[in-house]
PDB file of C-alpha atoms in Angstrom:
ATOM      1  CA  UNK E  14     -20.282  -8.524  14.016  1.00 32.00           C
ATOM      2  CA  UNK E  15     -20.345  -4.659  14.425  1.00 36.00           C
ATOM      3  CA  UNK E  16     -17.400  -2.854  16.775  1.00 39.00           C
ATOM      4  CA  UNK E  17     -18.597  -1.130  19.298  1.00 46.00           C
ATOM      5  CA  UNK E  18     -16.627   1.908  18.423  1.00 45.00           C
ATOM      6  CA  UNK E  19     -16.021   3.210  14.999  1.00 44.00           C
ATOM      7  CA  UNK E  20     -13.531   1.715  13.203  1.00 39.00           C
ATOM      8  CA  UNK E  21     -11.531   4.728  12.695  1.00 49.00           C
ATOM      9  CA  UNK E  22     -11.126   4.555  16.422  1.00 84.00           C
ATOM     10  CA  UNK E  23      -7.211   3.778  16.787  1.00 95.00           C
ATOM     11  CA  UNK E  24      -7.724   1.640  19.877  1.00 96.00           C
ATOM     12  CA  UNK E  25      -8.921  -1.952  20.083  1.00 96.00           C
ATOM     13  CA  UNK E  26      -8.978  -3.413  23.108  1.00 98.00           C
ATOM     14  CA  UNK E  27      -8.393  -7.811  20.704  1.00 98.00           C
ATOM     15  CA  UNK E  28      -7.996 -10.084  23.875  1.00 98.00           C
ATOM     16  CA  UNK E  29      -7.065 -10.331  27.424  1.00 98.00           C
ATOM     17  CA  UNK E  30      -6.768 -13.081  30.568  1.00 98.00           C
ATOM     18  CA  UNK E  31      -4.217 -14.780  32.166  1.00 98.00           C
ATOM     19  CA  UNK E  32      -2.876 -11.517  33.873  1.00 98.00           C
ATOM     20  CA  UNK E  33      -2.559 -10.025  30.596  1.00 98.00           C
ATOM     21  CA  UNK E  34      -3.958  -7.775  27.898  1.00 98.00           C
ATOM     22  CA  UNK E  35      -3.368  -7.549  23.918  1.00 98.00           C
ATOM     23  CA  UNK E  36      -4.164  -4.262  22.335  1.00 98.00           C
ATOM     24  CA  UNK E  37      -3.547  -2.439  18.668  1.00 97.00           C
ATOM     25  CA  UNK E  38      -2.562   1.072  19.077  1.00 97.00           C
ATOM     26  CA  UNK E  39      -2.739   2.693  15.982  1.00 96.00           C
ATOM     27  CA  UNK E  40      -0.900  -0.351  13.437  1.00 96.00           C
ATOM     28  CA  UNK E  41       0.972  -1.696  16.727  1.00 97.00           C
ATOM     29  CA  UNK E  42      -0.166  -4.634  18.870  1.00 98.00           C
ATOM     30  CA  UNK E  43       1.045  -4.655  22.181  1.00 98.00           C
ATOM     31  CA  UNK E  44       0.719  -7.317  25.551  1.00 98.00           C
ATOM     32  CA  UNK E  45       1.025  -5.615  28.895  1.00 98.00           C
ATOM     33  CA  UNK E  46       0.159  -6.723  32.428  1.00 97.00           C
ATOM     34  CA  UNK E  47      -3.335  -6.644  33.557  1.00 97.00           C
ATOM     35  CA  UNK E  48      -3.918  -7.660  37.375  1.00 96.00           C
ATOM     36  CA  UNK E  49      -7.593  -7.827  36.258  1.00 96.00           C
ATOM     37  CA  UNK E  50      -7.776 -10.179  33.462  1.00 98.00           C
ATOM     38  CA  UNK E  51      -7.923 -13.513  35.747  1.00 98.00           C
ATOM     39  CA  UNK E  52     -10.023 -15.219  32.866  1.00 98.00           C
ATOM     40  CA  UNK E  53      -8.630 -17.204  30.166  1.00 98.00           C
ATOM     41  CA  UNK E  54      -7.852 -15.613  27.346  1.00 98.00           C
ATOM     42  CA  UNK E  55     -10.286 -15.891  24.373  1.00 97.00           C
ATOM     43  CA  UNK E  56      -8.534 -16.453  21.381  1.00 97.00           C
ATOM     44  CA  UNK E  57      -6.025 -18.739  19.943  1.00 96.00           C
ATOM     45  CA  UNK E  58      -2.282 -18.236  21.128  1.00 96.00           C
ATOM     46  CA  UNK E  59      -0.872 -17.524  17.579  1.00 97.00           C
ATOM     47  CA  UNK E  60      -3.356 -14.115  17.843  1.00 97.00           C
ATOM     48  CA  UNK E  61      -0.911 -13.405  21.283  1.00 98.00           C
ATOM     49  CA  UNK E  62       2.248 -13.956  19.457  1.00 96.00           C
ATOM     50  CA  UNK E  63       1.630 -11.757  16.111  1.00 96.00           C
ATOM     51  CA  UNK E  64       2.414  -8.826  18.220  1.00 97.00           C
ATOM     52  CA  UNK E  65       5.325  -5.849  17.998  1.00 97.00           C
ATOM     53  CA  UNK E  66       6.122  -5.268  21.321  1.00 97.00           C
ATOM     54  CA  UNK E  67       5.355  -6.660  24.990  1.00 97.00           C
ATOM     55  CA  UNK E  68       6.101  -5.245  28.434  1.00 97.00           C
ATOM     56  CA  UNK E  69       6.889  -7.369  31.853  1.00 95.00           C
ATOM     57  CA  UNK E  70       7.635  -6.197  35.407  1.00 89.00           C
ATOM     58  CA  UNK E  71      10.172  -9.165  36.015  1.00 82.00           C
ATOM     59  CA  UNK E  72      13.524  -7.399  36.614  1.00 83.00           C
ATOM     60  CA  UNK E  73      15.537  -7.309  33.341  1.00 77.00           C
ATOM     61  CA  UNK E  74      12.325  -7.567  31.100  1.00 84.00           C
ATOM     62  CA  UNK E  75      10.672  -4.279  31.202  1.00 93.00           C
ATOM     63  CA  UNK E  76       9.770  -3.668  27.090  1.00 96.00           C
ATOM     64  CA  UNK E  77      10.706  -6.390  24.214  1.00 94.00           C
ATOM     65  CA  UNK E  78      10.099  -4.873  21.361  1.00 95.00           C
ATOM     66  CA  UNK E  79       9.627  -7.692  18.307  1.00 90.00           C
ATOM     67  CA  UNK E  80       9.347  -5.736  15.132  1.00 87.00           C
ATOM     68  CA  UNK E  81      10.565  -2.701  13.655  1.00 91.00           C
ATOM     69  CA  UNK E  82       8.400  -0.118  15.915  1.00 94.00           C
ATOM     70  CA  UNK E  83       9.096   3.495  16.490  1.00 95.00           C
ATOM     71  CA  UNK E  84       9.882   4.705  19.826  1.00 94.00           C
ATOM     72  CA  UNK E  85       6.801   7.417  19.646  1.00 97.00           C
ATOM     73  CA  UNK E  86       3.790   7.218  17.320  1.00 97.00           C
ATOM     74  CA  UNK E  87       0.541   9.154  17.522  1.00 97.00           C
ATOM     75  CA  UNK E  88      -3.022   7.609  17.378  1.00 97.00           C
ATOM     76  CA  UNK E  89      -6.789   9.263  16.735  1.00 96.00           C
ATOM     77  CA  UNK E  90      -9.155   8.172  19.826  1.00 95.00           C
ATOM     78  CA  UNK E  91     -12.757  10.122  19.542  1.00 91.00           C
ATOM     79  CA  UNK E  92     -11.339  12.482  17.073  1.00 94.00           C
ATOM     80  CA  UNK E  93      -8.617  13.178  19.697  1.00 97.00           C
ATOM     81  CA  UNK E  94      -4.907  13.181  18.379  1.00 97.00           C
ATOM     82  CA  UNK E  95      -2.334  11.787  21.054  1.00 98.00           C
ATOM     83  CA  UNK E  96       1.299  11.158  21.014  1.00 98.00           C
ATOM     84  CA  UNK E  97       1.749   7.669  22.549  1.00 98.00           C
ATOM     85  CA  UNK E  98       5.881   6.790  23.877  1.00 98.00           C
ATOM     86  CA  UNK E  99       6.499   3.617  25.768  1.00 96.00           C
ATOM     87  CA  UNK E 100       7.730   4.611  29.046  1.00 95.00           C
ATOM     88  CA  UNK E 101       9.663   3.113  31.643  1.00 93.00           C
ATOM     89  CA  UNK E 102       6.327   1.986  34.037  1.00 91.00           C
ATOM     90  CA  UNK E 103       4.667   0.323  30.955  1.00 95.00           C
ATOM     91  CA  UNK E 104       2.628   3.241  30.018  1.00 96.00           C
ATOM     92  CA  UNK E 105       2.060   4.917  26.817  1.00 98.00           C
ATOM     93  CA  UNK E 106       0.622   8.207  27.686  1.00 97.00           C
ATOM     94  CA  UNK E 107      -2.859   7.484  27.527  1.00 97.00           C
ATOM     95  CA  UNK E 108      -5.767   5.433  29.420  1.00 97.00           C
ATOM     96  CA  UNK E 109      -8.556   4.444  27.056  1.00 96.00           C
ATOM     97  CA  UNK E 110     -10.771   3.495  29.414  1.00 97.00           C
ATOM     98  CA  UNK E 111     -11.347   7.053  30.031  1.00 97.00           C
ATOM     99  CA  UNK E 112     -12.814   7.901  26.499  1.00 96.00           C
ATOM    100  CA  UNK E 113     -16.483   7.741  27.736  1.00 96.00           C
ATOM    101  CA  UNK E 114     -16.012   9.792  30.321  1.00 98.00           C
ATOM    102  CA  UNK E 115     -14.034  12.506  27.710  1.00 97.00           C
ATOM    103  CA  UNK E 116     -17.372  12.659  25.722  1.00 97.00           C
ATOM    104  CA  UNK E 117     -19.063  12.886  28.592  1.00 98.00           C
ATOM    105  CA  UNK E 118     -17.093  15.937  29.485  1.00 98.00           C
ATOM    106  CA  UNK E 119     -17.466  17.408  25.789  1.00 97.00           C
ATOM    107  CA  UNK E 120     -21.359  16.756  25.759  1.00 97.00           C
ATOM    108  CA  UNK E 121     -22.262  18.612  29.306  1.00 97.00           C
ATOM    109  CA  UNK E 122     -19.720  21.256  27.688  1.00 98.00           C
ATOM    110  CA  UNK E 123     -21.293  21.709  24.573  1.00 97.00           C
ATOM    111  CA  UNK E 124     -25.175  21.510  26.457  1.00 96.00           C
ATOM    112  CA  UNK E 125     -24.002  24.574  28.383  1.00 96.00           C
ATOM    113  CA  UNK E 126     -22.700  26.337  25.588  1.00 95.00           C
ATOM    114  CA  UNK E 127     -26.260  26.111  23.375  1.00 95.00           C
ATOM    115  CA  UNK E 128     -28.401  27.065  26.669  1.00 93.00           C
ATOM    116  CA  UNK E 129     -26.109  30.371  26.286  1.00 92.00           C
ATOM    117  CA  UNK E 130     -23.937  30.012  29.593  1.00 89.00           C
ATOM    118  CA  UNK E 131     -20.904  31.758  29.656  1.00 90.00           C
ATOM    119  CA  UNK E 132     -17.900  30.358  28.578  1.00 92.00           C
ATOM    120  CA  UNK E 133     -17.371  27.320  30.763  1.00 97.00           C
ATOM    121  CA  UNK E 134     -14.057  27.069  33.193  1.00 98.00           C
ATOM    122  CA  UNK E 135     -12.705  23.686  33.976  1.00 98.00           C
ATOM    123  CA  UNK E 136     -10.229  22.782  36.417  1.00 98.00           C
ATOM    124  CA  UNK E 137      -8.399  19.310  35.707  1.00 98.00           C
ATOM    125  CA  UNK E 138      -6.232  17.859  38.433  1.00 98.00           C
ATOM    126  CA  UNK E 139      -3.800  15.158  38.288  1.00 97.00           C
ATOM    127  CA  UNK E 140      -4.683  16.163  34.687  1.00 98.00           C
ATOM    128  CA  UNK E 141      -1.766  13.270  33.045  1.00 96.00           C
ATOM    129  CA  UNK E 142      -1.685  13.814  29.202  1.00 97.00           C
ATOM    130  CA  UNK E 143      -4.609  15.739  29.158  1.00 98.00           C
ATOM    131  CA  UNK E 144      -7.165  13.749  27.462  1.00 98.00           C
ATOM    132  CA  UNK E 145      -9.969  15.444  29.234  1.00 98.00           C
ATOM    133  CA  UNK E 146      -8.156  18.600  29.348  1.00 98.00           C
ATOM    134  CA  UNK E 147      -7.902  18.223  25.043  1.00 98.00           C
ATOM    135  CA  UNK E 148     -11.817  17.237  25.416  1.00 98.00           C
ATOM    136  CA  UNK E 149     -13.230  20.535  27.067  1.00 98.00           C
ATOM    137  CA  UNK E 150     -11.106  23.019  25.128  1.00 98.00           C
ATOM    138  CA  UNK E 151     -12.000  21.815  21.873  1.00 97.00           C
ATOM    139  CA  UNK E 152     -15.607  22.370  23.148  1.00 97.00           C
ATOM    140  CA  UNK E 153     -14.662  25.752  23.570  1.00 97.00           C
ATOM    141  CA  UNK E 154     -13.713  25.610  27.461  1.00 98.00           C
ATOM    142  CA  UNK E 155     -11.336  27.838  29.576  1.00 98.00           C
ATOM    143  CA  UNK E 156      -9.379  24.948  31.373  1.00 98.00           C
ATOM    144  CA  UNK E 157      -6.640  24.710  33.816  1.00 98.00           C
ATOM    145  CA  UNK E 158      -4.311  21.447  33.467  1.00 98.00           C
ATOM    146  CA  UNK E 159      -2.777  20.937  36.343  1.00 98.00           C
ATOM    147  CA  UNK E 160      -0.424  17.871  37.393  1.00 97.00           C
ATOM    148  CA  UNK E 161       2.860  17.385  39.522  1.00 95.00           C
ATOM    149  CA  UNK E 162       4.747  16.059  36.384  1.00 94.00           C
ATOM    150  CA  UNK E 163       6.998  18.731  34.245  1.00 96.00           C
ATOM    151  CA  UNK E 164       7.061  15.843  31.616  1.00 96.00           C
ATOM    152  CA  UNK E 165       3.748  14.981  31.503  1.00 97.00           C
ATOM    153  CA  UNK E 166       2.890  18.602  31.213  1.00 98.00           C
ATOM    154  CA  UNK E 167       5.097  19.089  28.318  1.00 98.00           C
ATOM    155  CA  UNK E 168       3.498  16.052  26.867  1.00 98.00           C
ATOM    156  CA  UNK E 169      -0.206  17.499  27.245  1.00 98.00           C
ATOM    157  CA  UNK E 170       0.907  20.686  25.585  1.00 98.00           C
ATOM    158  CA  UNK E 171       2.084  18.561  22.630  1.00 98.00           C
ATOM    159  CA  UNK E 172      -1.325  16.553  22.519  1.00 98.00           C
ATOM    160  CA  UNK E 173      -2.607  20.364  22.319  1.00 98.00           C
ATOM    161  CA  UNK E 174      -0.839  20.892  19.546  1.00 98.00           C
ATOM    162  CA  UNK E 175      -1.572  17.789  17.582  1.00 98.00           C
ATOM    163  CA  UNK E 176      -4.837  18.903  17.825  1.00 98.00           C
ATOM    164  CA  UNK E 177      -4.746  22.465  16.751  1.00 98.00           C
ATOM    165  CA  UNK E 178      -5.427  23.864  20.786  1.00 98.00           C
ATOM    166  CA  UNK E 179      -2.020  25.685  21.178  1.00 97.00           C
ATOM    167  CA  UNK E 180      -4.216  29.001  20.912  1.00 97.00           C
ATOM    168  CA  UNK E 181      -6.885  27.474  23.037  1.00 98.00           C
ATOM    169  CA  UNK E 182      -7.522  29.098  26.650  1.00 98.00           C
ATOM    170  CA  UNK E 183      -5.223  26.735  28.882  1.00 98.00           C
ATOM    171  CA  UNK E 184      -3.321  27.019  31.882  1.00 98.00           C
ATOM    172  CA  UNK E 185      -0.632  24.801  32.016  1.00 98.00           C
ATOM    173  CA  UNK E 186       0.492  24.453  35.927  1.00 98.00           C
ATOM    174  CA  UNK E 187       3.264  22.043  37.015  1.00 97.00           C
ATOM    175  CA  UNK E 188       2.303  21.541  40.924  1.00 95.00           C
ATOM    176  CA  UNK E 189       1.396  20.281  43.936  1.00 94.00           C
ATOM    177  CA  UNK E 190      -2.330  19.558  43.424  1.00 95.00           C
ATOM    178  CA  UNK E 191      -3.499  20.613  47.037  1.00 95.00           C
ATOM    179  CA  UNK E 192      -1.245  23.471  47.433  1.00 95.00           C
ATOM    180  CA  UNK E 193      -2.538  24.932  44.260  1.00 97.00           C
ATOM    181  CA  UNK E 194      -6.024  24.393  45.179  1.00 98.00           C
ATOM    182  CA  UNK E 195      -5.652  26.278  48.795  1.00 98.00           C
ATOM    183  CA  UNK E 196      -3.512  29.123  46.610  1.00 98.00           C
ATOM    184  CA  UNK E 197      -7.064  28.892  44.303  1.00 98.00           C
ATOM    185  CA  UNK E 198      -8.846  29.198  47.521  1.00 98.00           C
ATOM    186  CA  UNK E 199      -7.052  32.508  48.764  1.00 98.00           C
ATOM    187  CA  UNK E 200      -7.487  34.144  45.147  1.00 97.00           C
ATOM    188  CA  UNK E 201     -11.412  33.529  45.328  1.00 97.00           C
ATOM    189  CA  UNK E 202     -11.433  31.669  41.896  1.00 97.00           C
ATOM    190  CA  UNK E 203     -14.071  29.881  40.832  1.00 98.00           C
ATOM    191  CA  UNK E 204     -14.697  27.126  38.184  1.00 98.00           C
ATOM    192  CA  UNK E 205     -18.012  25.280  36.701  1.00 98.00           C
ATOM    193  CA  UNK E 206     -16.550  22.041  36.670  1.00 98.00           C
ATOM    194  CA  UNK E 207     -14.118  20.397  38.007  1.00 98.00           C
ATOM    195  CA  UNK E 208     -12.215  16.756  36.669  1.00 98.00           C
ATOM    196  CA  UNK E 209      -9.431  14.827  39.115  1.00 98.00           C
ATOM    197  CA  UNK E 210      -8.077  11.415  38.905  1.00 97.00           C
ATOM    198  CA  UNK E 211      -5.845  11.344  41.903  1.00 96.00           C
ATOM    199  CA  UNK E 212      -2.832   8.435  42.087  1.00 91.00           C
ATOM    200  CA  UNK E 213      -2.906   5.643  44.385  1.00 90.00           C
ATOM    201  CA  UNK E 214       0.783   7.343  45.579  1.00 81.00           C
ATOM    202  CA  UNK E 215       2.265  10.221  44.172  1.00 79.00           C
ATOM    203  CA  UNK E 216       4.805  12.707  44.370  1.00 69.00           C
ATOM    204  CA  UNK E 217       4.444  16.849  44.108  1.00 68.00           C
ATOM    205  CA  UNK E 218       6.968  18.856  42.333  1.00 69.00           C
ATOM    206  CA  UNK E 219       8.646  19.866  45.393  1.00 68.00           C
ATOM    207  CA  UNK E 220       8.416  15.571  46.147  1.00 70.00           C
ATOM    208  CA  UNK E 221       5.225  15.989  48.204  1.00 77.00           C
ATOM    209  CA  UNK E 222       3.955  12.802  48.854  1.00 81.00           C
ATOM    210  CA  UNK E 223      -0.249  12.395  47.532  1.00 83.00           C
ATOM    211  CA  UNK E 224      -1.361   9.137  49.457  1.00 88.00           C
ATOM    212  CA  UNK E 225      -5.228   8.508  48.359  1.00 91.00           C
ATOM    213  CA  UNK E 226      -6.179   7.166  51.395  1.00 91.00           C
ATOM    214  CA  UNK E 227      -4.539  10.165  53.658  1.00 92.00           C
ATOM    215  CA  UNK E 228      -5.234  12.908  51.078  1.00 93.00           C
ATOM    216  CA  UNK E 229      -8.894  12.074  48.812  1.00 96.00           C
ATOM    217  CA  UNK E 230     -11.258  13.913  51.043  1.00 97.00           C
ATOM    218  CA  UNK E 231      -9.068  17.030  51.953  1.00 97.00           C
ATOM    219  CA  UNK E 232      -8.558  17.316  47.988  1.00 97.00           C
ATOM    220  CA  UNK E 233     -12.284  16.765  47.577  1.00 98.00           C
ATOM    221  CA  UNK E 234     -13.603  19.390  49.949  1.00 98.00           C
ATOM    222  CA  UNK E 235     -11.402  21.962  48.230  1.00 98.00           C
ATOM    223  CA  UNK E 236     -12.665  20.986  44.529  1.00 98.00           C
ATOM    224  CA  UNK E 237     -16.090  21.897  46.271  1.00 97.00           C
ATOM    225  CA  UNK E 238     -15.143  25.092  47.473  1.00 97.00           C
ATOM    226  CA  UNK E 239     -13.944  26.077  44.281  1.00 98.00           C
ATOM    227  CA  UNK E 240     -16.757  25.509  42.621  1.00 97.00           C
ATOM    228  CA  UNK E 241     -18.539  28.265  40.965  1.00 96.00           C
ATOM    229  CA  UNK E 242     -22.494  29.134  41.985  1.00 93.00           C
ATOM    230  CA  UNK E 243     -23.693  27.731  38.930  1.00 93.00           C
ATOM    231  CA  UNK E 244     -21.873  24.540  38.990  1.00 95.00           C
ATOM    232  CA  UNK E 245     -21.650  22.066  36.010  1.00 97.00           C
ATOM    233  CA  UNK E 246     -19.708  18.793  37.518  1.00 98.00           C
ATOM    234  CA  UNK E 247     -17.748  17.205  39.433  1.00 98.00           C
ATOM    235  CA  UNK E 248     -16.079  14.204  38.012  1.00 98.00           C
ATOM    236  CA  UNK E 249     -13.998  12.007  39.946  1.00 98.00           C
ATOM    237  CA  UNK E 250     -12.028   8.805  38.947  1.00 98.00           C
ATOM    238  CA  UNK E 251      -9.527   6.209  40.351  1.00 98.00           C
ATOM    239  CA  UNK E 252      -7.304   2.946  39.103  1.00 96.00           C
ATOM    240  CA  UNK E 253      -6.681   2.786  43.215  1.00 96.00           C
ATOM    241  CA  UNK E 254      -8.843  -1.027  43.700  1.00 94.00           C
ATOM    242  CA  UNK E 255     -10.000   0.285  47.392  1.00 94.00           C
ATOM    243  CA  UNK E 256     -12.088   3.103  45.461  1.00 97.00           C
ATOM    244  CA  UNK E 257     -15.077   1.165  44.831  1.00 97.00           C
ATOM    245  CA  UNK E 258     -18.079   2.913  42.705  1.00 98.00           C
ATOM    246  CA  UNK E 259     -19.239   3.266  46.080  1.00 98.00           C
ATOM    247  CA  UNK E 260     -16.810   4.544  47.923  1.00 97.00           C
ATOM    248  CA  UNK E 261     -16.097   7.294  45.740  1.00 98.00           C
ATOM    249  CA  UNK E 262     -19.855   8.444  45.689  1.00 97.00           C
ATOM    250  CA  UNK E 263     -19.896   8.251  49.590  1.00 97.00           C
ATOM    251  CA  UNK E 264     -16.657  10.549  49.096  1.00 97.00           C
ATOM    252  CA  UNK E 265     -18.409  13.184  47.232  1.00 97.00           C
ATOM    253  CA  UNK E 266     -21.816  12.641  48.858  1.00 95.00           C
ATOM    254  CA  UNK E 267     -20.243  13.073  52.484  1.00 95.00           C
ATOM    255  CA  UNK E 268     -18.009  16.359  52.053  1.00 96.00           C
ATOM    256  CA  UNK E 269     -20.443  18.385  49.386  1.00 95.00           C
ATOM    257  CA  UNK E 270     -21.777  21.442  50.828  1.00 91.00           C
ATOM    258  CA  UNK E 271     -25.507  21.194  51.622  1.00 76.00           C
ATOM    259  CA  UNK E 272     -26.003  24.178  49.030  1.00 64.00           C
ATOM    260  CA  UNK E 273     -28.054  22.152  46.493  1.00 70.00           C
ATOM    261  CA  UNK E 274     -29.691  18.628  45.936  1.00 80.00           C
ATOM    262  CA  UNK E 275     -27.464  16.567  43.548  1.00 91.00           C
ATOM    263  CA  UNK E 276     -27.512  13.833  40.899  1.00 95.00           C
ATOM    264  CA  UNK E 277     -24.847  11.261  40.949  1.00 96.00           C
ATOM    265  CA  UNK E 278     -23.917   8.381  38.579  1.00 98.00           C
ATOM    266  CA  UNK E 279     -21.605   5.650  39.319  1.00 98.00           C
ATOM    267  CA  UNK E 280     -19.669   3.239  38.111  1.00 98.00           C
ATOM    268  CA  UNK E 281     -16.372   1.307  36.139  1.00 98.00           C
ATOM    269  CA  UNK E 282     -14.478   2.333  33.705  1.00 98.00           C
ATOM    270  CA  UNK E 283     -13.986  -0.556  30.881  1.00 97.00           C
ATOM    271  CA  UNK E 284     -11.338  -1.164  28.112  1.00 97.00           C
ATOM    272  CA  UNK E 285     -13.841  -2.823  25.377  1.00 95.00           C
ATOM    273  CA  UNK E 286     -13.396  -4.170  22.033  1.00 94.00           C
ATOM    274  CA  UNK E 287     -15.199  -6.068  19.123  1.00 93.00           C
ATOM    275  CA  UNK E 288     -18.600  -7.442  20.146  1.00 94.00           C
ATOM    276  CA  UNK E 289     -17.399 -10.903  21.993  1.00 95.00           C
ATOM    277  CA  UNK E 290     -14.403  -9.443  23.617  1.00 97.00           C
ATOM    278  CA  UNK E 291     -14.902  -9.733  27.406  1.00 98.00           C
ATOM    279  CA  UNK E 292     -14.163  -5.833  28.595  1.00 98.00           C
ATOM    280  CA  UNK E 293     -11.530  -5.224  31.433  1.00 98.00           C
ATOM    281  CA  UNK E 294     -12.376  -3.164  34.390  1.00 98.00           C
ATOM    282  CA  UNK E 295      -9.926  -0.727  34.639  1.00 98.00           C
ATOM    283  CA  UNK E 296     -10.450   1.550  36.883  1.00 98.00           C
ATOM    284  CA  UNK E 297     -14.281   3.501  38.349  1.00 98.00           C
ATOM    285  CA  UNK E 298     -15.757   6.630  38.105  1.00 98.00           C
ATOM    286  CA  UNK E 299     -18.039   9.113  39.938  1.00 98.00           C
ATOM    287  CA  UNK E 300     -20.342  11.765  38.280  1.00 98.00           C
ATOM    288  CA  UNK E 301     -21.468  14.836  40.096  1.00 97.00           C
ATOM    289  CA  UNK E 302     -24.229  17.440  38.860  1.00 96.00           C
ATOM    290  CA  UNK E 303     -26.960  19.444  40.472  1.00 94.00           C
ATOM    291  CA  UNK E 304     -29.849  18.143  40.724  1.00 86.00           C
ATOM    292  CA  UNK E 305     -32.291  17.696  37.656  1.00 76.00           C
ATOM    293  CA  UNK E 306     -29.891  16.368  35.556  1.00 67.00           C
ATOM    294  CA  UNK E 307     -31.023  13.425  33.495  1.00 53.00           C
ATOM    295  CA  UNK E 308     -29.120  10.440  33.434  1.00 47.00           C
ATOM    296  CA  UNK E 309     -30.376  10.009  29.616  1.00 41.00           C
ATOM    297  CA  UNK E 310     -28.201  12.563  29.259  1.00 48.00           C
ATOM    298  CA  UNK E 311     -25.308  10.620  30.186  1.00 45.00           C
TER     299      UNK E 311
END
């Protein structure tokens, strides 16, 4: 059967179920924990144990690493280079179930760049490792990464530079993700799109607390008022399980200024494999554009 992804793609998404998913980054199989997979798994259980490392939340467990496995490696996703660590939450620097929406994000670029538009500016928020900060600038984007994480900053920058974007136009900002935007506010800037993917529960560098439910639509309104009068997007996504498809369009549809019609697309995001591998929702999505956009375009 054909992948659905190239096979130079470093990420396979090989089996999940029973609260658990098995992955290959690059040449390293991993099992994590996945609240989601409440299936049973698909394949046989010698597939589950030819693995190099595994990670539990049990206190005491945390990784287990079962072959001889560096402690960073890097990986190609989409023609994206990324430096992957394992990390004391479980995480490895990266969320593929994001990679549609980086294309996404490359393609509305690139269509604004060939119907002669000026150079498009794109703020990120919560921005992480910057996979969708690494997406617009190598479509030739001015970009601001912003998120409340010195490390995960650094580790962005270094993405950057695996990909040959340390010369690229990009603002690196460690902050607070709604003080910056009301200091945005003051200065008048402007952006045509703008990306966030806000934590359930965060902290800001000065530990201000981000709670989703308390915070969402004040962060929202001001990622409308920054945008620019020839707007591109407004993408928003969440791992947080109360922010349905649904909520998060009645979010954006409920605090936009009435300046303009819109077009909206919803939906999850998916970890997917081979053809037969059942795909995990991880996580949903909300797409913002003016009206007249075409959802073929998507």
């Amino acid at each position: 059967m054909k992948p659905k992804q190239p096979l130079s793609d470093d990420y396979e998404l090989i089996d999940s179920g029973d609260g658990r998913k098995l992955e290959r980054f690059g040449r390293y199989r991993l099992v994590r924990p996945c609240a989601q997979a409440i299936w049973p798994p698909q394949v046989d259980r010698a597939v589950w144990e030819d693995i190099d490392a595994s990670f539990e939340r049990r206190p005491g467990k945390g990784w287990q690493v079962h072959a001889d496995m560096p402690d960073a490696w890097r990986i190609i996703i989409d023609g994206l280079r990324f430096r992957l660590a394992r990390t004391d939450f479980g995480h490895l620097g990266i969320f593929p179930e994001q990679r549609g929406l980086w294309r996404w994000v490359g393609r509305e670029i690139t269509r604004a760049n060939e119907a002669g538009l000026p150079q498009v500016s794109v703020l990120n928020l919560f921005a992480y490792s910057g996979g969708a900060t690494l997406a617009a600038a190598r479509c030739g984007a001015q970009v601001c990464h912003l998120d409340a994480s010195k490390g995960m900053v650094s580790w962005a920058r270094q993405n950057a530079e695996l990909n040959n974007l340390t010369d690229a136009p990009v603002r690196w900002i460690v902050d607070d993700a709604n003080k910056f935007l009301d200091r945005e506010i003051r200065r008048s800037r402007r952006y045509e799109a703008v990306i966030l993917d806000p934590p359930t529960y965060g902290h800001g560098r000065n530990e201000e607390v981000y709670k989703i439910e308390d915070e969402l639509v004040a962060t929202v309104r001001k990622c409308w008022a920054l945008l620019s009068d020839r707007p591109l997007f407004l993408l928003l996504t969440s791992h947080t399980p109360t922010c349905t498809p649904t909520a998060l369009m009645n979010i954006l549809s409920s605090t936009i200024p009435s300046r303009q019609a819109s077009w909206y697309e919803t939906g999850e995001m998916l970890l997917e494999g081979r053809s037969g591998v059942l795909p995990i929702p991880s996580g949903t999505y909300c797409k913002w554009a003016p009206a007249g956009h075409s959802a073929a375009d998507t």
